[in-house]
Structures are given as structure tokens and as C-alpha cells.
XYZ file of C-alpha atoms in Angstrom:
680
model
C 14.722 -19.275 -45.658
C 15.547 -16.097 -47.648
C 17.712 -16.074 -50.409
C 18.727 -12.048 -49.523
C 23.057 -12.536 -48.802
C 22.001 -10.394 -46.277
C 20.182 -12.885 -43.983
C 22.926 -15.198 -43.923
C 23.742 -16.621 -41.147
C 27.479 -16.368 -40.326
C 29.546 -18.712 -38.006
C 32.316 -17.011 -36.085
C 34.116 -19.507 -33.747
C 32.004 -20.431 -31.272
C 29.027 -17.894 -32.437
C 26.436 -17.834 -34.885
C 25.226 -14.516 -36.155
C 21.784 -14.793 -37.018
C 22.602 -12.297 -40.604
C 25.311 -10.038 -41.553
C 24.596 -7.091 -40.000
C 25.802 -5.613 -37.093
C 26.835 -1.830 -35.250
C 30.317 -0.972 -35.146
C 31.431 0.781 -31.992
C 30.784 3.892 -30.946
C 30.407 5.643 -28.314
C 26.789 7.625 -28.018
C 27.699 9.011 -24.621
C 24.994 7.853 -22.968
C 26.873 6.636 -20.131
C 26.397 8.000 -16.600
C 29.610 8.063 -14.248
C 31.617 6.144 -17.127
C 28.998 3.288 -16.672
C 26.362 1.573 -19.265
C 23.306 2.112 -17.254
C 19.553 2.247 -18.509
C 20.056 4.675 -21.238
C 22.975 2.829 -22.776
C 21.055 -0.128 -22.030
C 17.676 0.521 -23.663
C 19.357 1.744 -26.447
C 21.663 -1.005 -27.363
C 18.424 -3.278 -26.713
C 16.112 -1.519 -29.234
C 18.819 -1.877 -31.818
C 18.613 -5.958 -30.929
C 14.992 -5.649 -31.292
C 15.361 -4.121 -34.496
C 16.913 -7.577 -35.480
C 20.810 -6.968 -36.067
C 23.252 -9.877 -35.316
C 25.679 -8.086 -33.488
C 25.839 -5.266 -31.569
C 29.239 -3.337 -30.625
C 29.238 -0.949 -27.822
C 31.708 1.383 -26.524
C 33.355 3.604 -29.388
C 36.356 2.970 -26.810
C 35.986 1.563 -23.524
C 38.699 2.573 -21.551
C 41.292 -0.098 -19.971
C 43.246 2.442 -17.822
C 43.127 5.550 -15.759
C 45.316 7.812 -17.570
C 43.116 7.258 -20.311
C 40.332 9.146 -19.433
C 37.362 10.085 -21.337
C 37.098 12.518 -23.916
C 33.448 11.495 -25.368
C 31.396 9.588 -22.453
C 33.782 6.730 -22.456
C 32.714 3.717 -20.693
C 34.990 2.764 -17.686
C 36.472 -0.851 -18.434
C 39.215 -0.423 -15.823
C 36.278 -0.155 -12.903
C 34.619 -3.977 -11.630
C 31.506 -1.606 -11.088
C 30.883 -1.630 -14.747
C 30.530 -5.654 -15.014
C 26.703 -5.825 -13.664
C 25.948 -3.429 -15.737
C 27.255 -4.403 -18.781
C 25.858 -7.739 -17.620
C 22.513 -6.506 -17.754
C 22.515 -4.764 -21.085
C 24.158 -7.970 -22.537
C 21.241 -9.806 -21.210
C 18.450 -7.502 -22.716
C 20.371 -7.617 -26.003
C 20.269 -12.130 -25.923
C 16.804 -11.650 -25.707
C 16.676 -11.240 -29.220
C 19.377 -13.644 -30.358
C 21.856 -10.428 -30.744
C 25.100 -10.626 -29.829
C 27.295 -8.408 -27.648
C 30.713 -7.200 -27.791
C 33.050 -4.026 -26.710
C 35.479 -2.329 -27.956
C 38.607 -1.515 -25.702
C 41.141 0.735 -26.110
C 43.615 3.300 -24.065
C 42.822 6.665 -25.890
C 46.375 7.644 -26.145
C 46.892 11.231 -27.365
C 43.383 11.252 -28.150
C 41.891 12.736 -25.215
C 42.774 15.954 -22.594
C 44.462 15.798 -19.456
C 42.674 18.351 -17.939
C 39.614 15.975 -17.410
C 39.405 12.874 -15.026
C 42.142 12.411 -12.721
C 44.500 14.806 -14.460
C 46.690 12.391 -15.276
C 49.174 12.784 -17.719
C 48.382 12.155 -21.794
C 50.503 9.409 -23.298
C 51.472 7.997 -26.855
C 54.020 6.105 -28.070
C 55.918 9.243 -28.801
C 55.479 13.146 -27.680
C 53.008 13.906 -30.392
C 50.218 16.328 -30.207
C 46.987 15.271 -31.726
C 45.652 18.560 -32.910
C 42.016 17.334 -32.308
C 42.079 16.798 -28.877
C 45.381 19.315 -28.032
C 46.963 17.387 -25.961
C 50.823 17.233 -25.462
C 51.482 13.521 -24.551
C 54.596 12.204 -22.805
C 56.041 9.329 -24.220
C 55.369 5.927 -22.891
C 57.594 4.992 -20.635
C 58.696 1.112 -20.165
C 56.999 0.905 -16.902
C 53.595 2.188 -18.647
C 53.366 -0.015 -21.148
C 53.930 -2.690 -18.768
C 50.935 -1.387 -16.977
C 48.562 -0.868 -19.801
C 49.558 -4.368 -20.995
C 48.045 -5.765 -17.950
C 45.399 -3.699 -17.659
C 43.693 -4.669 -20.962
C 44.384 -8.374 -20.090
C 41.827 -7.363 -16.615
C 39.766 -5.189 -18.753
C 38.909 -7.902 -20.904
C 38.493 -10.442 -18.182
C 35.676 -8.164 -16.684
C 34.305 -8.293 -20.195
C 34.033 -12.246 -20.288
C 32.443 -11.883 -16.916
C 29.757 -9.642 -17.776
C 28.788 -12.344 -20.356
C 29.818 -10.327 -23.340
C 30.365 -12.329 -26.483
C 33.835 -10.827 -27.065
C 35.832 -7.733 -28.037
C 37.944 -5.680 -30.066
C 40.988 -3.351 -29.675
C 40.875 0.036 -31.106
C 43.989 0.696 -33.084
C 43.247 3.834 -35.399
C 44.309 6.997 -33.698
C 44.632 5.597 -30.141
C 47.487 4.762 -28.238
C 48.029 0.465 -30.060
C 48.296 1.836 -33.171
C 50.049 5.016 -32.324
C 53.466 2.399 -32.450
C 52.345 1.757 -35.533
C 52.135 4.810 -37.500
C 55.736 6.480 -38.643
C 53.286 9.516 -37.869
C 53.533 9.238 -34.283
C 56.342 6.734 -33.562
C 59.715 8.317 -33.300
C 61.119 6.169 -30.850
C 64.598 4.569 -31.258
C 64.336 1.647 -28.684
C 62.293 -1.772 -28.707
C 59.128 -0.053 -29.601
C 60.064 1.829 -32.847
C 61.696 1.507 -35.854
C 61.365 -1.480 -37.688
C 57.804 -2.863 -38.245
C 58.491 -5.552 -35.635
C 59.710 -3.349 -33.351
C 56.613 -0.758 -33.948
C 54.145 -4.272 -33.284
C 55.555 -5.061 -30.141
C 53.428 -3.345 -27.802
C 49.827 -4.112 -29.895
C 51.392 -7.770 -29.786
C 52.065 -7.942 -26.346
C 48.198 -6.902 -25.437
C 46.824 -9.582 -27.685
C 48.692 -12.440 -25.695
C 48.352 -11.021 -22.096
C 44.190 -10.666 -23.063
C 44.554 -13.985 -24.762
C 46.221 -15.771 -21.660
C 43.183 -13.951 -19.540
C 40.375 -14.704 -21.494
C 41.356 -18.357 -23.019
C 41.152 -19.740 -26.530
C 37.326 -19.862 -26.385
C 36.453 -15.646 -26.175
C 36.503 -14.082 -29.263
C 38.948 -11.282 -29.939
C 38.908 -9.019 -33.168
C 41.089 -5.551 -33.726
C 39.428 -2.747 -35.367
C 42.399 -1.312 -37.313
C 43.830 1.397 -39.594
C 45.577 -0.863 -42.345
C 46.122 2.212 -44.613
C 46.412 5.643 -43.040
C 45.919 7.571 -46.496
C 48.694 10.167 -45.569
C 52.249 10.395 -46.606
C 53.449 11.211 -42.995
C 51.243 7.992 -41.664
C 51.022 3.760 -42.258
C 51.389 2.688 -46.310
C 48.980 0.703 -47.329
C 51.524 -1.800 -47.461
C 52.643 -1.747 -43.978
C 48.871 -1.509 -43.339
C 48.099 -4.627 -45.212
C 51.585 -6.584 -43.831
C 49.743 -5.612 -39.974
C 46.232 -6.870 -41.163
C 48.038 -10.453 -42.311
C 50.405 -10.560 -39.124
C 47.015 -10.328 -37.076
C 45.086 -12.706 -39.347
C 48.170 -15.119 -38.825
C 48.935 -14.794 -35.231
C 46.212 -17.439 -33.815
C 45.260 -14.917 -31.148
C 42.304 -12.784 -33.009
C 39.191 -14.001 -34.681
C 38.307 -10.570 -37.028
C 39.612 -7.637 -38.427
C 37.842 -4.731 -38.419
C 38.954 -2.412 -40.982
C 39.262 1.269 -41.270
C 41.196 3.592 -44.219
C 42.682 6.710 -43.346
C 43.863 9.013 -40.277
C 41.598 10.520 -37.749
C 43.985 13.535 -35.544
C 42.509 16.475 -36.991
C 38.473 17.083 -38.077
C 39.088 17.226 -41.857
C 40.733 13.844 -41.589
C 37.983 12.610 -39.737
C 35.626 13.094 -42.477
C 37.827 10.798 -44.253
C 37.408 8.128 -42.123
C 33.658 8.418 -41.431
C 32.451 11.105 -44.454
C 29.439 12.779 -44.090
C 26.779 14.340 -46.476
C 27.840 14.861 -50.330
C 30.956 12.598 -49.575
C 31.042 9.234 -51.321
C 29.017 6.251 -50.134
C 30.957 3.216 -48.542
C 34.522 4.946 -50.015
C 36.402 2.247 -48.265
C 34.305 -1.001 -49.100
C 36.468 -1.918 -51.764
C 39.722 -1.485 -49.791
C 38.093 -3.598 -46.709
C 37.177 -6.332 -49.690
C 41.325 -6.312 -50.712
C 42.154 -6.830 -47.074
C 39.859 -9.402 -46.584
C 41.019 -10.928 -50.261
C 44.294 -11.004 -48.614
C 44.381 -12.600 -45.830
C 41.180 -14.573 -46.312
C 40.082 -14.054 -42.790
C 37.104 -12.638 -41.134
C 36.472 -8.932 -42.106
C 33.818 -6.617 -40.746
C 33.790 -2.913 -41.596
C 31.168 0.435 -41.743
C 32.151 3.570 -42.975
C 29.106 5.681 -45.061
C 27.342 1.907 -46.040
C 23.988 3.971 -45.466
C 21.482 1.937 -47.356
C 20.438 -1.671 -47.699
C 21.386 -2.044 -50.850
C 24.946 -1.291 -50.908
C 25.239 -3.503 -47.769
C 23.904 -6.171 -49.501
C 26.472 -5.712 -52.352
C 29.001 -5.783 -49.567
C 28.098 -9.128 -48.775
C 26.631 -10.582 -51.963
C 30.333 -9.780 -53.533
C 32.095 -11.214 -50.682
C 33.973 -8.046 -49.969
C 32.945 -8.143 -46.037
C 31.453 -10.720 -43.554
C 30.043 -8.736 -41.235
C 28.512 -5.087 -42.717
C 28.327 -2.559 -40.492
C 25.469 0.142 -40.538
C 26.286 2.483 -37.609
C 24.608 5.959 -38.632
C 21.685 4.150 -40.391
C 20.754 2.183 -37.256
C 20.913 5.460 -35.398
C 18.306 7.294 -37.636
C 16.102 3.684 -37.692
C 17.272 0.568 -35.133
C 14.902 -1.405 -37.194
C 16.541 -1.910 -40.729
C 16.896 -5.718 -40.214
C 13.080 -6.140 -38.699
C 11.713 -3.913 -42.422
C 14.172 -5.773 -44.246
C 12.729 -9.418 -43.148
C 8.825 -7.698 -43.341
C 9.426 -6.881 -47.425
C 9.113 -3.465 -46.021
C 12.770 -2.251 -46.808
C 11.068 1.239 -48.206
C 9.891 1.824 -44.975
C 13.067 2.373 -43.616
C 14.207 6.026 -41.992
C 17.077 6.759 -44.122
C 20.487 7.946 -42.729
C 20.805 11.349 -44.225
C 24.187 11.761 -43.594
C 23.840 15.063 -41.520
C 26.234 13.765 -38.840
C 24.383 15.381 -36.326
C 24.851 12.383 -34.340
C 28.547 12.567 -33.907
C 29.128 16.621 -34.157
C 26.120 16.519 -31.194
C 28.421 14.226 -28.961
C 31.064 16.808 -28.495
C 28.523 19.680 -29.005
C 26.212 18.597 -26.860
C 27.110 15.685 -24.768
C 25.070 13.087 -26.602
C 24.437 11.159 -29.919
C 21.162 12.266 -31.347
C 20.298 11.500 -34.673
C 18.745 14.754 -36.805
C 15.609 13.371 -37.676
C 14.924 10.319 -35.215
C 14.054 11.346 -31.882
C 13.717 8.548 -30.351
C 17.185 7.585 -30.050
C 18.415 7.952 -27.263
C 15.719 8.371 -25.265
C 13.981 4.934 -25.471
C 13.104 5.301 -22.231
C 9.913 7.942 -23.214
C 9.768 8.281 -26.914
C 8.828 4.914 -28.326
C 10.634 3.671 -31.733
C 6.847 1.856 -32.953
C 4.177 4.159 -32.629
C 1.138 2.329 -31.454
C -2.131 3.484 -31.824
C -3.881 5.424 -28.656
C -6.522 3.240 -26.699
C -8.147 6.744 -25.746
C -10.884 8.421 -28.096
C -9.932 9.247 -31.354
C -9.876 12.936 -32.578
C -10.176 14.846 -35.329
C -5.946 16.781 -35.635
C -5.359 20.064 -37.979
C -1.608 20.515 -38.093
C -0.683 23.941 -39.856
C 2.468 23.097 -41.461
C 4.418 20.727 -43.412
C 7.829 21.334 -42.540
C 9.725 18.724 -40.711
C 7.701 19.700 -37.039
C 4.301 19.647 -39.130
C 5.294 16.536 -40.828
C 6.649 14.462 -37.780
C 3.463 15.142 -36.152
C 1.282 14.433 -38.401
C 2.974 11.147 -38.923
C 2.295 10.106 -35.169
C -1.263 11.240 -34.230
C -1.651 9.172 -37.350
C 0.018 6.732 -36.679
C -2.358 6.793 -32.992
C -4.947 6.183 -35.091
C -6.061 10.136 -35.489
C -7.779 11.560 -38.543
C -5.119 14.126 -39.466
C -5.572 17.529 -42.145
C -2.376 18.816 -42.975
C -2.835 22.693 -44.092
C 0.656 24.093 -46.112
C 1.156 27.412 -47.550
C 3.794 26.605 -49.883
C 3.519 24.297 -53.140
C 5.844 21.521 -51.391
C 6.214 20.318 -48.490
C 9.592 20.793 -46.323
C 10.331 24.247 -44.976
C 13.723 25.033 -44.180
C 14.930 21.586 -44.252
C 14.222 22.201 -48.284
C 15.563 25.045 -48.152
C 18.760 23.540 -47.054
C 18.736 21.234 -49.254
C 18.932 23.606 -51.831
C 23.017 23.496 -51.297
C 24.020 20.772 -53.871
C 26.510 19.436 -51.236
C 23.472 18.737 -48.684
C 20.851 17.387 -50.908
C 20.235 14.426 -49.122
C 18.642 16.226 -46.252
C 15.530 15.947 -48.642
C 15.009 12.410 -47.242
C 13.758 13.846 -44.222
C 10.572 15.494 -46.180
C 10.668 12.619 -48.765
C 10.617 9.757 -45.683
C 7.916 11.502 -43.533
C 5.769 12.413 -46.932
C 5.670 8.749 -47.988
C 4.490 7.398 -44.529
C 1.939 9.868 -44.647
C 1.068 8.381 -48.135
C 0.272 5.405 -46.341
C -1.792 6.959 -43.489
C -4.077 8.245 -45.787
C -2.932 11.729 -44.361
C -4.548 14.702 -46.530
C -2.019 17.575 -46.961
C -3.737 20.704 -48.557
C -0.772 22.582 -50.194
C -0.995 26.284 -51.364
C -3.324 27.007 -48.314
C -2.249 29.959 -46.338
C -4.548 29.205 -43.414
C -6.758 31.583 -41.442
C -8.267 30.855 -38.038
C -11.600 29.976 -40.094
C -10.016 27.537 -42.178
C -8.900 25.915 -38.887
C -11.915 25.758 -37.256
C -14.212 24.558 -40.233
C -12.549 21.641 -40.082
C -13.787 20.944 -36.812
C -10.904 19.881 -35.183
C -10.372 18.864 -31.449
C -6.092 19.145 -31.570
C -4.451 22.029 -33.432
C -0.469 21.875 -34.167
C 0.655 25.035 -35.046
C 3.644 24.316 -37.356
C 4.380 27.401 -39.091
C 8.082 27.910 -38.339
C 9.060 31.136 -39.136
C 10.953 33.975 -41.385
C 14.555 35.055 -41.311
C 14.538 38.267 -38.796
C 17.478 40.840 -39.562
C 20.326 41.505 -37.319
C 19.446 44.601 -34.522
C 21.670 46.997 -36.343
C 21.711 50.861 -35.796
C 20.741 51.500 -39.534
C 19.834 49.896 -42.386
C 18.434 46.767 -42.061
C 16.561 47.121 -45.221
C 19.388 47.192 -46.887
C 20.431 43.581 -46.065
C 19.709 40.533 -48.002
C 18.664 37.358 -46.174
C 20.500 33.832 -46.417
C 17.215 32.492 -47.235
C 16.961 34.408 -50.562
C 21.089 33.128 -51.336
C 20.300 29.586 -50.140
C 16.629 29.470 -52.376
C 18.202 31.319 -55.185
C 15.521 34.181 -54.937
C 18.691 36.327 -54.824
C 21.957 36.130 -56.972
C 24.995 36.736 -55.375
C 26.633 40.230 -56.441
C 30.077 40.586 -57.011
C 31.565 41.188 -53.712
C 29.245 40.091 -50.693
C 29.992 40.299 -46.784
C 28.049 37.479 -45.324
C 27.089 38.183 -41.697
C 26.542 35.420 -39.202
C 25.012 36.282 -36.071
C 23.691 32.801 -35.635
C 25.944 30.113 -35.982
C 25.134 27.107 -37.707
C 24.458 26.063 -41.285
C 22.114 28.660 -42.893
C 25.060 31.461 -43.001
C 27.912 28.822 -43.547
C 25.477 27.597 -46.769
C 24.758 31.153 -47.565
C 28.742 32.006 -47.820
C 28.929 28.528 -49.483
C 26.729 28.965 -52.281
C 28.143 33.054 -52.890
C 31.673 31.705 -52.943
C 31.080 28.824 -55.308
C 28.820 31.509 -57.749
C 31.949 33.062 -57.820
C 31.365 36.317 -56.098
C 34.199 37.578 -53.718
C 32.932 36.869 -49.837
C 34.157 37.707 -46.665
C 32.048 35.741 -43.481
C 31.662 38.072 -40.429
C 31.167 36.913 -37.210
C 30.915 38.415 -33.652
C 31.605 34.996 -32.278
C 35.111 34.326 -30.978
C 35.192 31.459 -33.508
C 32.593 31.206 -36.164
C 29.704 28.774 -36.506
C 29.776 27.620 -32.865
C 26.724 25.821 -33.243
C 27.912 23.621 -36.119
C 29.935 20.641 -35.039
C 33.745 20.020 -36.335
C 32.737 17.696 -38.886
C 30.067 19.367 -40.695
C 32.823 22.392 -40.049
C 34.945 20.895 -42.819
C 33.435 20.832 -46.190
C 32.306 24.488 -45.454
C 35.867 25.346 -44.851
C 37.114 23.571 -47.868
C 35.186 25.159 -49.962
C 35.821 28.629 -48.506
C 39.450 27.435 -49.003
C 39.064 26.966 -52.532
C 37.136 29.797 -53.353
C 39.104 32.484 -51.137
C 36.281 33.465 -48.797
C 37.784 35.799 -46.077
C 36.512 34.820 -42.558
C 36.351 37.809 -39.847
C 35.380 36.794 -36.142
C 34.850 39.441 -32.901
C 33.303 41.344 -35.253
C 29.542 42.896 -35.221
C 27.703 44.321 -37.793
C 26.767 47.763 -37.045
C 24.932 49.785 -39.357
C 24.429 49.108 -43.734
C 24.321 52.576 -45.908
C 24.468 52.772 -49.443
C 27.452 54.496 -50.909
C 26.852 55.280 -54.769
C 25.882 51.560 -56.435
C 27.540 49.567 -53.681
C 26.666 49.271 -49.865
C 29.022 49.897 -46.460
C 29.042 47.678 -43.899
C 30.021 49.286 -40.659
C 31.649 46.962 -38.453
C 32.329 47.444 -34.585
C 33.923 45.400 -31.721
C 32.393 44.053 -28.286
C 36.097 44.252 -26.978
C 37.087 47.779 -28.201
C 33.477 49.880 -28.716
C 35.677 52.490 -29.936
C 36.983 50.407 -32.837
C 35.160 50.954 -36.736
C 35.735 49.954 -39.269
C 33.697 49.795 -42.870
C 33.911 47.505 -45.853
C 32.475 48.693 -49.357
C 30.509 45.562 -51.195
C 28.374 44.777 -53.543
C 25.466 42.684 -51.261
C 25.166 42.554 -47.206
C 23.909 38.905 -46.658
C 23.032 38.662 -42.717
C 21.892 35.678 -41.062
C 20.217 36.135 -37.549
C 17.966 33.208 -37.146
C 13.896 33.598 -37.698
C 11.221 34.782 -36.027
C 7.936 33.051 -35.222
C 5.129 32.579 -37.878
C 2.579 33.086 -34.960
C -0.473 35.248 -36.511
C -2.583 32.257 -36.539
C -1.496 30.672 -33.290
C -2.502 34.138 -31.495
C -5.503 34.114 -33.819
C -6.695 30.594 -32.082
C -5.471 30.811 -29.084
C -8.545 32.443 -27.402
C -10.828 30.004 -28.927
C -8.515 26.723 -27.645
C -9.454 24.772 -24.466
C -6.183 25.578 -23.064
C -5.520 28.783 -24.237
C -2.134 27.570 -26.123
C -1.098 26.824 -22.552
C 1.459 23.507 -22.178
C 2.196 21.673 -18.585
C 5.894 21.048 -19.028
C 6.558 19.328 -16.763
C 3.922 16.916 -17.340
C 5.255 16.652 -21.419
C 8.778 16.111 -19.762
C 7.252 13.180 -17.111
C 4.238 12.134 -18.551
C 0.355 13.277 -17.794
C -1.942 15.172 -19.666
C -0.084 17.983 -20.879
C -2.893 20.789 -21.769
C -4.589 22.368 -19.109
C -8.290 22.927 -18.901
C -8.746 26.696 -18.963
C -12.244 26.595 -21.257
C -14.200 23.285 -20.991
C -16.826 24.783 -23.796
C -13.636 25.660 -26.407
C -13.940 22.674 -29.058
C -10.071 21.931 -29.410
C -6.922 22.267 -27.552
C -3.802 24.137 -29.307
C 0.085 23.808 -29.311
C 2.808 25.816 -31.514
C 6.192 23.677 -32.323
C 9.133 23.810 -34.332
C 10.095 27.484 -34.968
C 6.293 28.181 -35.051
C 7.822 28.423 -31.481
C 11.215 29.569 -31.445
C 14.444 29.522 -33.635
C 16.181 26.203 -33.167
C 17.143 23.194 -35.201
C 15.773 20.166 -37.055
C 15.966 17.939 -34.158
C 13.927 19.937 -32.073
C 11.205 20.633 -34.627
C 10.969 16.809 -34.523
C 11.085 15.852 -30.871
C 8.677 18.427 -30.449
C 6.643 16.816 -33.220
C 6.867 13.673 -31.810
C 5.967 14.450 -27.961
C 3.373 16.825 -28.427
C 1.646 14.233 -31.056
C 1.783 11.076 -28.176
C 0.051 13.354 -26.055
C -3.008 13.537 -28.139
């Protein structure tokens, strides 16, 4: 029997949870037509296989039709959900992992122009900035039907064989009645705390009556909105006490903060560069005050912190939600004594931002998450002939390809031109606020060391260097170099974002940053320049700047911009740069008014326009390869041999991956690396 606090079983009502690790409710947006079909099931089953005790499905499954999905939410108001949830539950139970689901009415945290185009409602007609809808005030008949909807939705979950449910009460309908910021009513549901809690306790009573005394029911609640206008710590603690003492609730899942804006949301769900486990002590205070089962998750990203949370008596169950998106096998690795092999969550929050930007949660450096049907989390040895593999480039694409190929049993050599691995990830990590990104590189280097893969640094590989190694497979992961934006004149006068990020060029006194890419690179260059004391203007041709970046990652940049007085100009294109004495004149124009021109006189112009692939080596090797560089994309996606035979006498197949093909992002590079290496 282990003494590890994390691995101790926990008794919750009639349930025995085999350890103290859980994944809290979150919506990966893997649903199909509002139902948790195969992709949804496989995602949760993988975490169950990885050893966690409890997976909480659905970030807010919807109890009512007038709570339309905002981010792929499940439709708990439909009977059709029952067999799909039953299948998911059975798949997790096979691994002794309990399954619960979060139920909610989104209230104002959605839009009216989706689903059935029904009016959005809330406790009072107070708009939520993030989702932009102006809600109607919930009427008596709305309250009656939604209470009933909660009860029938709970019955569906019980019928599906789930182990329990929790109600969402932060930023949604339930707590809109609690908070002074959103409840301006003067009837029986407003004013005093008793009145503001009336709706929640009506829901709890109705649900308990519907599911009986034995079904587990909890509440994920904000116990302090940390907001002058919102629910105070004192009132939040009192709500927690009342819920714990009502006899109808079995656990509390504690949240601190408010979420109606992107900036506020990052306080609740911190991203890279922010404090680890910022609300853990508060959750512990709720547990101490209520003497009641308490769950909590908020950037508890590592096992040591999770272990402390349990050992110190702050939590009964610790949520490691984003870490399990990065590595669903955390518990299994702890049990095996391989804690050092856990793929780290680096706080990039690509998972959350991707839901809104791309309609699905994806991990920045685990391409298998959400793709369990086609990409394995555990790489198995090849049952075919083992090959000599050469990977050129030790950026994220090359490192991942080398890792997977080595796990498959192939002999792998990596050639890297720089003295250190990491490529653009190492460059991005030069921003102190994003230094955790280096975990993407460090984890893979550790795995390659374990697998015995040779990395030859300071090696600018030519074709002869590659062929001298007698490879049977060559993967070109040489990345790219910054390319200037298309200017009428003066491209040679422009400093690249890479120069600023790397420190190769120091920001001048006044800097114009032209971002024609829309991701972290231009924003990072502007942040570093501004932090150095430069007067910075960020210019973008887009109708809103940084369109490739999600709302949560946007927040720290804007925080820095406001602190340092960065001026932002959108809908404006850099046309040309010329010398003007000791300064540069940046000529600006507009796509919307071609006749319009304006100039800025600055000390430095920094431009971000993506990268152009370093393809010389690929082009040199292409005529020497069996497949002439060709890839069968249909088979790459659906299965089968991906390298068409063009010259049977040639010694190796050839492919290029990551930014060596075209400028993309870290996730795309890693996805390329794993899926190509799996086909060797």
C-alpha cells in the first residue's frame, strides 16, 4: 500500500474513489449534434485508462432549450443523450474511473442567435461582455420550467448510469441570482441572501426529489467573486455553509473570481506566466470552515502541488484538468515511479482558446488529445521492419518525430544547425512571461535521452551529410526564417520580430511594430519592446488585432500594453519604409480607402509576416528519394502507406514537416511529427 497522499482512496457517499485525482468539468467541444459520441467517449476513456479516479464530463451540459450551446455543450435536455452517456460511463467504469457530469443553464453566458434563437435570460437584464447578449429578466414561469428542466435532466443522467452530477454556479444562471453584480431584482428572488439563493435551493430540492437520496449531487460554486461589484468572500462562505448544511448536497467544487470578461476569466483559470494554484488556499479555507467534501481545480499543473493540496488537508479531490489534456496518464506514471516522465502542462492554454477559435480543445504539445481514434497516447513498437531514420531540425516537429520514431524501435539521428534544440519554441520562451513553453522542448529532450537518440548540434546539414548516414527515412524539420511583409519599398530597413524576441536587436526609442500574422510573434515583440521602455505602436491590417490568438492569451499582452502605453492601430497596412534623417518613415495605407496615406516617423520598424520555409535541403534530397517528396494525403488522414513509390532504386523516403512546409504553429508542427513518424 502506498503512502502517497494522492493515491489514497476517498469515500464520497457510497462511492469509493480509488485515488484523489480528478478531471473537473470542462467542455472540449468534441460533441456531435450536442451528443457525446465516439470522440467524446474516447477522450474520457483515455483519462480513465490513465488512472484517474473521477472524470467530470461536460463543461456545462445544458438543461434547457433556451440555453443554447456556446462552446460545443452537451444537450442534457434531450432523451437521445442517455445511451451515449451510458456508453461513455461504461467505458470509464472498465478502468474503475467514476463518471459525473456538470449540469447548467448558461443564463447570459451564450448568444441568442444560435440554437433555436430563443431569448437569453438571466436573473436581471445585465449584459455579459464576453458573449454580448442582452438577457431578459427571468420571469416566474421561466423559473418554474427551468427548475423542472434541471430535475428531468438529472434523471436522464441517473438513467445513463452516471455516478453523480454537479451544478455549475459561476458565471451562469444559478449564481446570477446570487451575485449583486447581476441580481437587481426586487421580488422574492432578489435583495436578501435568502431571496438570492431561492432559485438555487429550488433546483436542489427538485433534483433531489427526482433522483432520490443515494445519487451524488454537488455544486461547483463561486464562493468569492473577488470583485467590488460581485459576491463577497463573506457571502460566498455563507453560501458554502448553507449548501454544506442543507442535507441535499454531497460535495462542493470551489471557484474564486468572475468570468464575464476575458481578463476576469484568466483570474479564474490562470495561464502561463501567472501564479500556480492561486486559489488553493481559499478552497482550503472553505473546507476548513464547512468541514465538507471540497474539490478544486485552478492551475494545479504538477503532481507536487496536487500532492500538497491533499497532504495539507486543503482538498478532498484535486482537479488536474488541463494537465490531463497534456498527459492523460499522470496517475499511471506516478504509480509506475515515472513521475519525471509526465508530459508537462505548460500553461499555453491553447486548449481553451482553441475551443472558440477552432471549435475544439487541443493541447499545444499533445496531438493525441481529442484524436484518440487515430493517434495513440502510448506509442508501441513497430511490427514492421526497423529503419534508419534521419531527422533534420530539432524544433518541435523534429523532436516529436524523433521521439515517436524511436519509440517505434527505429534508429534515429537528429541533425540540428543551432547549438540548442527548440527552434521557435525556444525563441518564444525568451519572453519571461512565456518561459514555461520550454517544457515542450525539455520533455522531449528527456525522452530522447531515455530512448538513446543522438542529436548532433551545430550541424548545418547538407545533402551529403544526410546521405552519408545511409537513411531509409528522412524527415526535414528545418523550420523557416522570418519573411518581410510585401512592401512597395524599404523591406531591407525592417527589423524582424525574431530579432526583438531573441535579443539580437535592441528596441529603439520609438518603435512601430507591424503585425501581419496575428499570433504571438508580433504581440510578443511589441510587449518586449514596450517593456524595455520604448514608445510602441502596434499596427495591424486586420479589423481586430491578433486574430490568431484566443481571448485568454490576449489578456496578458493587453495588460502589458496598457501598463506601457502601447498604441494600437487596426485596419491599417504598412506600405513602405524609407530613411528620414536618423529615423525611419513608415508609410501607412488602408485597404478600405486606397487613397488614404499617413506616415509615422520612428526609430525602428519591426515586422511580423510569418516565416518562409527553409527548403533548400529538402529540394536537394527530393530527386534522390523513393517518393520524390510526395505524400498521399488521403492515406495520411485515413490510414495506409503514405509515401508513393516513384523510384524503387532510391534508398530513402522523404517528407518535410512543421514550418519547413509552411508557417503554422506549435501544435501543427507536433501533429506533423507524430503522424508522419507513426507511418515509418
